[in-house]
Every structure is written in C-alpha cells, then in structure tokens.
Amino acid sequence: KSTIVINKSTITSIAMMTTMSKQQSTTNDIASDNQSSCRSLDSSACDPKMEKRDGTPAPSVDTIAMTATSGKDASSPQLAGSRDPDPLDFDDADHSQSGLDSGNNSSSNRGASYLHGDHRQECADDPQHPTLAGRETKQITYARLVVFAILMASALAVSILVYYYIEGDERKDFETQFETHAQRILELFHKSVEDKLKVLDSFSSTITSYALDTGATFPNVTVPNFEVRGCNTRVLAEGLLMYYVPVVLAKDRAGWEAYAMQNHGHLVESYRRDTELRQRQDRLFGLEEGRRNLARSSGDSIARQLHLTHDPPFHPEIFRTDRPAEEEVEPLGASPYYMPIWQMTPVLDLVPILNLNLMSYNFLHDGLIAAYESKQAVIDQVTNLQDPDSPSKTNAVNIDVFKIFLDASQFRHGSEEYLGDPVSPVAYPVFDSFDDDRKVVGITHTNIYWRLYFQSLLSPDIRGIICVLENTLDQQFSFRLDGEDVTYLGTKDQHDPKYDEMVEGANIAEYVASIASPETRSYTAADLNGNYSNYKIRVYPTSTLEDKYITNAPIWYAVVVGMVFVFTSAVFVFYDCLVERRQRVVMDRAVKSGAVVSSLFPENVRDRLYNEHGDRTNSKTTRNSFMGSKLTSSDLMRSTSFGSGRRQRMGSTPLSRDGRSEMANDKPIADKFEDTTILFADLVGFTKWSASKTPEQVFDLLEILYGAFDKLSKRHRVFKVETIGDCYMAATGLPLPQPKHATIMVHFAHDCLRKMNSLLPMLSSRSGSNDTMDLALRIGIHSGQVTAGVLRGEKSRFQLFGDAVNTASRMESTSEPCRIQCSQSTADELILGGKRDWLELRKETIEVKGKGKMQTYFVMKRRQKSSADGRPTEAMSSSSSEEESNTNGGI
C-alpha cells in the first residue's frame, strides 16, 4: 500500500477556484510526448566509467556544462547513452549550468529544485494558467467597467435631475412668491384707490349736507373750517392738495362774482388758522416748522402772478391763465359753465387763486368736463410730468407749483423731493342733493402722487418689482419697487421682456366696480369713470427678485450629489482594487496548489474531488447565506492555506455538530483497476551516501533525479504515485486503461536507468564527492489488479491497495542494481505484447513474504540479434520506443 498526502483545504480551495475552468494538464504533455522516443539501455548503462561505442571517453563534467550553457540542439554533444535530443527531457543542461558553480557547496549555489523551481516554471509556461477562469475574469472586467460606467452615468443623470428638480422647485417658488406679491400690490393698490374715492365721497357729502342744512344755494356755498375739514380729507386720501371748485353756470356768473367779492375774506382767515394748526402739530411731534419760504422757492414769476399781497389781491371776476405771468378775464359766453377755485388746502399765502377758472388749463379741461357730465369720479391724465425726451412739453410752472404744495402738505417733514414724476389729478363730483335725480354743482379736486402711492404696497424685504401704469390717453410710465423705496423709471413700459408671461395686472375701474357691495359702498358714492381715462396697472418681476429665489443652490446640490457618486465610485474602485488584489493572491495560491494537486492526482480523481468539495462549499455558502452567517478571515485562511497547523489542521476533515465527519455520508472516491503495472525504483547505496551529506545535498540530488523521472513519466504517460524516501513509485493502466501497460512501464524503467547513468557525473560534481558515482538504481515491476482512490480523513490521500503493490515492492527489493526485475504476470503481459526477447529468466527463484518462492525475470530491451554474452548489442531505436508509447494509449 502506498499513500499520497495532501491538504484537504488545498483541494477545497482548488475546487472553489476551478470548478468552472477544468485544467487539462496532460493534453500538452501528450503532444510533447508524441515528439519523443524511448531510450534503449545497453550493458554499460550501470558502468560509471562508461565509454562511447567508438571507444572515445564519455564527455566530462565541463563538457556537459558547456553543452548546457551554449544551448545547442541535436548537433551538440550528448551524454553517454543518449541517442537523440529531447527538448522536453529534464536535460543535463539544466543541471550542468548549476554544475559550473559546483565548487561552492553553499545552498545558494545549488541547482534549481524541480519542485520549487522547474515546476513553477512549468506552471508559468502552462498555457492553461493564463486562461484559468479567463472567461469569468473577462466577464468580471466587463462587468466592472459597466458598473463604473453606470455609476458615472448615474452620477451625471442624478446630478442633472437634482439640478433641474431643485431649479424647477426654486422657479416654481419664485413664480408663486411673485404672484403672491403681485396680487398683494394689485389688491392694496386698488384698495388705496377705493379708499381715496370713499374719502372724497365723504367730503362731497359733507358739502352737500352743509348746503342742505343751511339752505344755501349752489354755487354760492362756502364750507366753514375748510382748512380743517379739507386737511382731514387730504391726509386720508393721501393727496398733496385739495380744491373745492363750484360749477358756475353762465347764467349764474354775475351772482357768483358778487358773492365772491363779498366773501373772499375767508381765505385770509383760513390761511391764519391753517398756519397755527400746522405749527401746533409740529410742536406736538417735536419738529421745527416745516413750511419753507415758498415765494423764494417758486420763482419771481409765480410770486408776481399769484402772491396775495400783490396788487390787486383778489380778482372780482372769473379769470383764466394760459401762460405764466399772463391772465385775463373769462369772456362772457365763452363757456356754458365755469369752475373757479374757491377753497383749498393747504392754504397758501401766494396762490390766487380765487376765481381762477381750472377749466382754462388744457390738461384739466377734459377731465373736469367728464366728471361733470358723467356724474362720475375721474382720474385724469398725468400732469406735471417732466418729459426728459421733450423738455418743451414740460410745464415748468405746474412743476414748481406742485413743489410748493408738497412742501406745505403733510409730507413737509419728509425727505421726498419732487422729481417731475407722474401726478394724476382726481375730480370727484359734488351733488346738490342725495336724490336719484341729483345734479353736479361742484368738484372736489385732488391728485394722486404715484410714487408716494406705491410706497406702502410692499414689505421692506421684497425688492425688484416693476409696476407699469398706463391709461387710455396713451400714457405709460414705469416704477420700480424695492420694499418701501420707489424709483420712477420714466415713460413707456420698461420691464424686461423675458418676464412677459409672468405679468399680473388689472383694470382699476373694473376692479373697483367688481368689489362694490353694500359692505363697501356708501349711499352717495359715485362710480369711477372707465371711459374717459381708464387706468390699468401691470406688475412684472425683475432679475433682482428672481435672484432672491433662483440661487446657485441647484448647482451646488448637483455638484454635491455628483461628488457623492464620484466618491462612491472611488470607494468602489478602491474596494475593487482590494478585491482584485485579494483575488490575485487567492488565484496565485489556487494555481500553485492546483499544479501540485494536478501532479499528485489523476485527472478524473482530481475532478471528482473538485466537484465533491465544490458542492459541499456551495451548500455551506447557501446555508450561511440563509442563516446570515459571514465568511470570516479565518475561514478564508483555512480554505486557501497549504500546509498544516493553526487551530484546526488545514488538511483535516470538517466535522458536523454531532462530531461525525461531514463526508461520512459522501460516496468514497475509489475505483478498481484490473490491468495495471506497478513500478518501484530504489537508489542503492543511498542510505550510506546520505549519512555523510548535508540535508541540502541530499535533497538537491533527490530533486534532480526525481524531477528527471517525472518528466519521463509524462513523456511515457506513466502515472507517478509518490516517492517514499529514496524510492520512486509509478503505475500504468490507471486512471485510464492502457492495453500495453507493461510495455509502457518497461520503456519508462529503461529510460530511468539511462537518465540515472547520464546524471551521475554531474551529481558527483555538485556534491563534491566521488562516492556519488557509486549510487545505482534498482527497479522492480509487477502487473496485476489494484484498488485506487482517495482516502479522506485527517489529510486527503490517494492510495493504491492490493497484492500487486506489495509484490511490485518485493520485485524491487530483490532486484539487482542497474537491473529491472519483473514478475511472471508482467512477463506474460510482455509476451502477449510481442516482447518475449526482452525477458531474461532469472536463474534462481526468490523468496517473497506471503507468497513463497517466485520465478522472476530481468527485463532488457533488445533487437532480434544479441551478442555472445546474451546482452543486447544495440538499444532500440527511438522510433520503436515512440511507436510503443503512441500505440498504448495514455493518461
């Protein structure tokens, strides 16, 4: 019985790594063997002092070394006994190179070990190694690239989606917020207009009520305490000035002028009381008197024309003025009615202005007529508008007058300066009664200073809104609202066209009419005229407001998300590099271990081991996956380590929970082989020789010899079983049947003797002692039935069982140096194969333990002709040996 020991964990590791990539390690060997031939052995094979047939001495060690280093082919000198070059042979050149350094016996100068040197080279040269799991490796590489591309594409796609989502959300928020602000502006704007109309309606009703209560007849009505009542109305209506203008029909003109001449003194008293009240208010709020020297600020022409102390201080007749410093009496019959100024607030000490016909101003004429005839309130066209494009159209007197009223009004302490921006007059009718058939008998005239009007519409934190005000008189002007700051931008629509679709707007007259209800409308309220001068307001956002809501956040979020993906990709790449590095280590370990396993196990046995341990590993992996178990580093080490030791011996058989082997239920890996030939080859004199040598020298010799035998075994398709000490064991006829198993084994045995003979001079030189030349090879062969398989247990073993193994061992132990002894069964196989002439009957029988005496034979390959002493005269040709090998099948 013979055993081969290998770690169970090694097999497990190889099974895991190569179940999908079977190695066909012997395919290339067969191709190589077809180019080789068997060697014949002559009688001088065991003679250390052999000579060539032509009588010339055998080549020296130096010659051998030169042959090796020069890399000669078949034309180079060959070792004794070598008939033809063998590129696949474990040739002498491999060791002759080392022989050049044989003078130094240190281990560093020893020849390359077959197991650790040449075997690794074979692994590297094996064309299957680069393709081990090659398809899977390519698939993983492609998958890795695809995953990385997907990550990059996902990073880009998600970043774009995040950008557009956040940008869309911000834009939606911007649009929503603008719509909210715009609706608030429209609502407050319209409410302010409505409130102004309500205040004017209240004041108009006060005048009507006073006339009805006192029995006064229009137009001869003077409202008492006008400086107080008018001031209250003016402040509530947010106007800068207010007139009460009676409507004097042409037939009533004389009576009116007489009434005015008698009662015009009320203006002086009103001015005195207005001044006192204003000063008292300033003191109440701790302010200095706000009234300025209006005469100086208004210009000489206005002072000369309108100052009360000017001569004459009062015009007894209704007069008109079309140009500054020019005035004239309205001609009789020039108009069916007149509208002279009678009372005002704030009361000025330089303004006429009593009996000045407002209808004489062209820019007021049409609006006053519309209010009178329609019995509706009218917001007239913009006046006092300084036109930078047409300075000639600017009414400098009106602008200066408006500045005077601004300085005298409730805004006298403010920082506002009139900049020539739009001001719209407002005319509200005064009725003679509260009946349905009431008539217009007067006008309360005030104004809307639009810039001040817009100041209260926005909260301080809202900036960048454009309000475009337009009317049916072809006037347009634009304002920019930044919180409470209002900037007049000029005439025409000056909003950014890119915000056209976001416009919010309304018609003022329609809006006021739409919200009219008993809850908001008084009994006497007049409608707002929408035919003469219909105002509309449109609201637009600006880039300033957009920038408040449309920020760079989408870009930053997109960049952050992209960086997260990039970081994830980097982690993936880093992790993949670590895994790849680990895989290379595991693969290298698997390749090396696989090479060892392939050299020790037959292919079919090896594949069965892989399949068995692969199934068990997959079962455990599946079970662990369902149980949530993890693969620990110790598990990985146990599955990939080659050798023994640690907590659990690496080759040990795993145990189940009940202590039984997990393989107890598995079918054993074992087969019976009926026709096999077993060889044992032993080094004669090795024990004595090794006693005087260092361990390095001992193993150096064994590795070189057995390495050469291993190559011969591949060439002849002989399965190497194992080496036991200095004994080499091989078999034919397994694991695949070989019809001429005995013939093949004889070829192999003869070549081993020849190779031994050729290597001894070099080995002697390497060891530095001549006693190496005393070593000899003794071989025994027996044919018969064996049982072979893997014995699983503490360590995996491939074993041969049977009587044939023991008998072959006896054939070797009873053989002679440099001879091949075979049993009768092997001789019978050779005779059946036509090799009777190879057999030489041993004269004496041998005693075999357990079998008694046995007749054996010495085997010597020879031609038909023999020398006189019976030894072969010429070794078989290489073509004959090659023919025998190729016709007898192989592993």
PDB file of C-alpha atoms in Angstrom, residues 86 439 553:
ATOM      1  CA  ASP A  86      14.831  15.638 -26.243  1.00  0.00           C
ATOM      2  CA  LYS A 439     -77.126 117.299 -10.248  1.00  0.00           C
ATOM      3  CA  ALA A 553     -28.244  76.000  -4.775  1.00  0.00           C
TER       4      ALA A 553
END
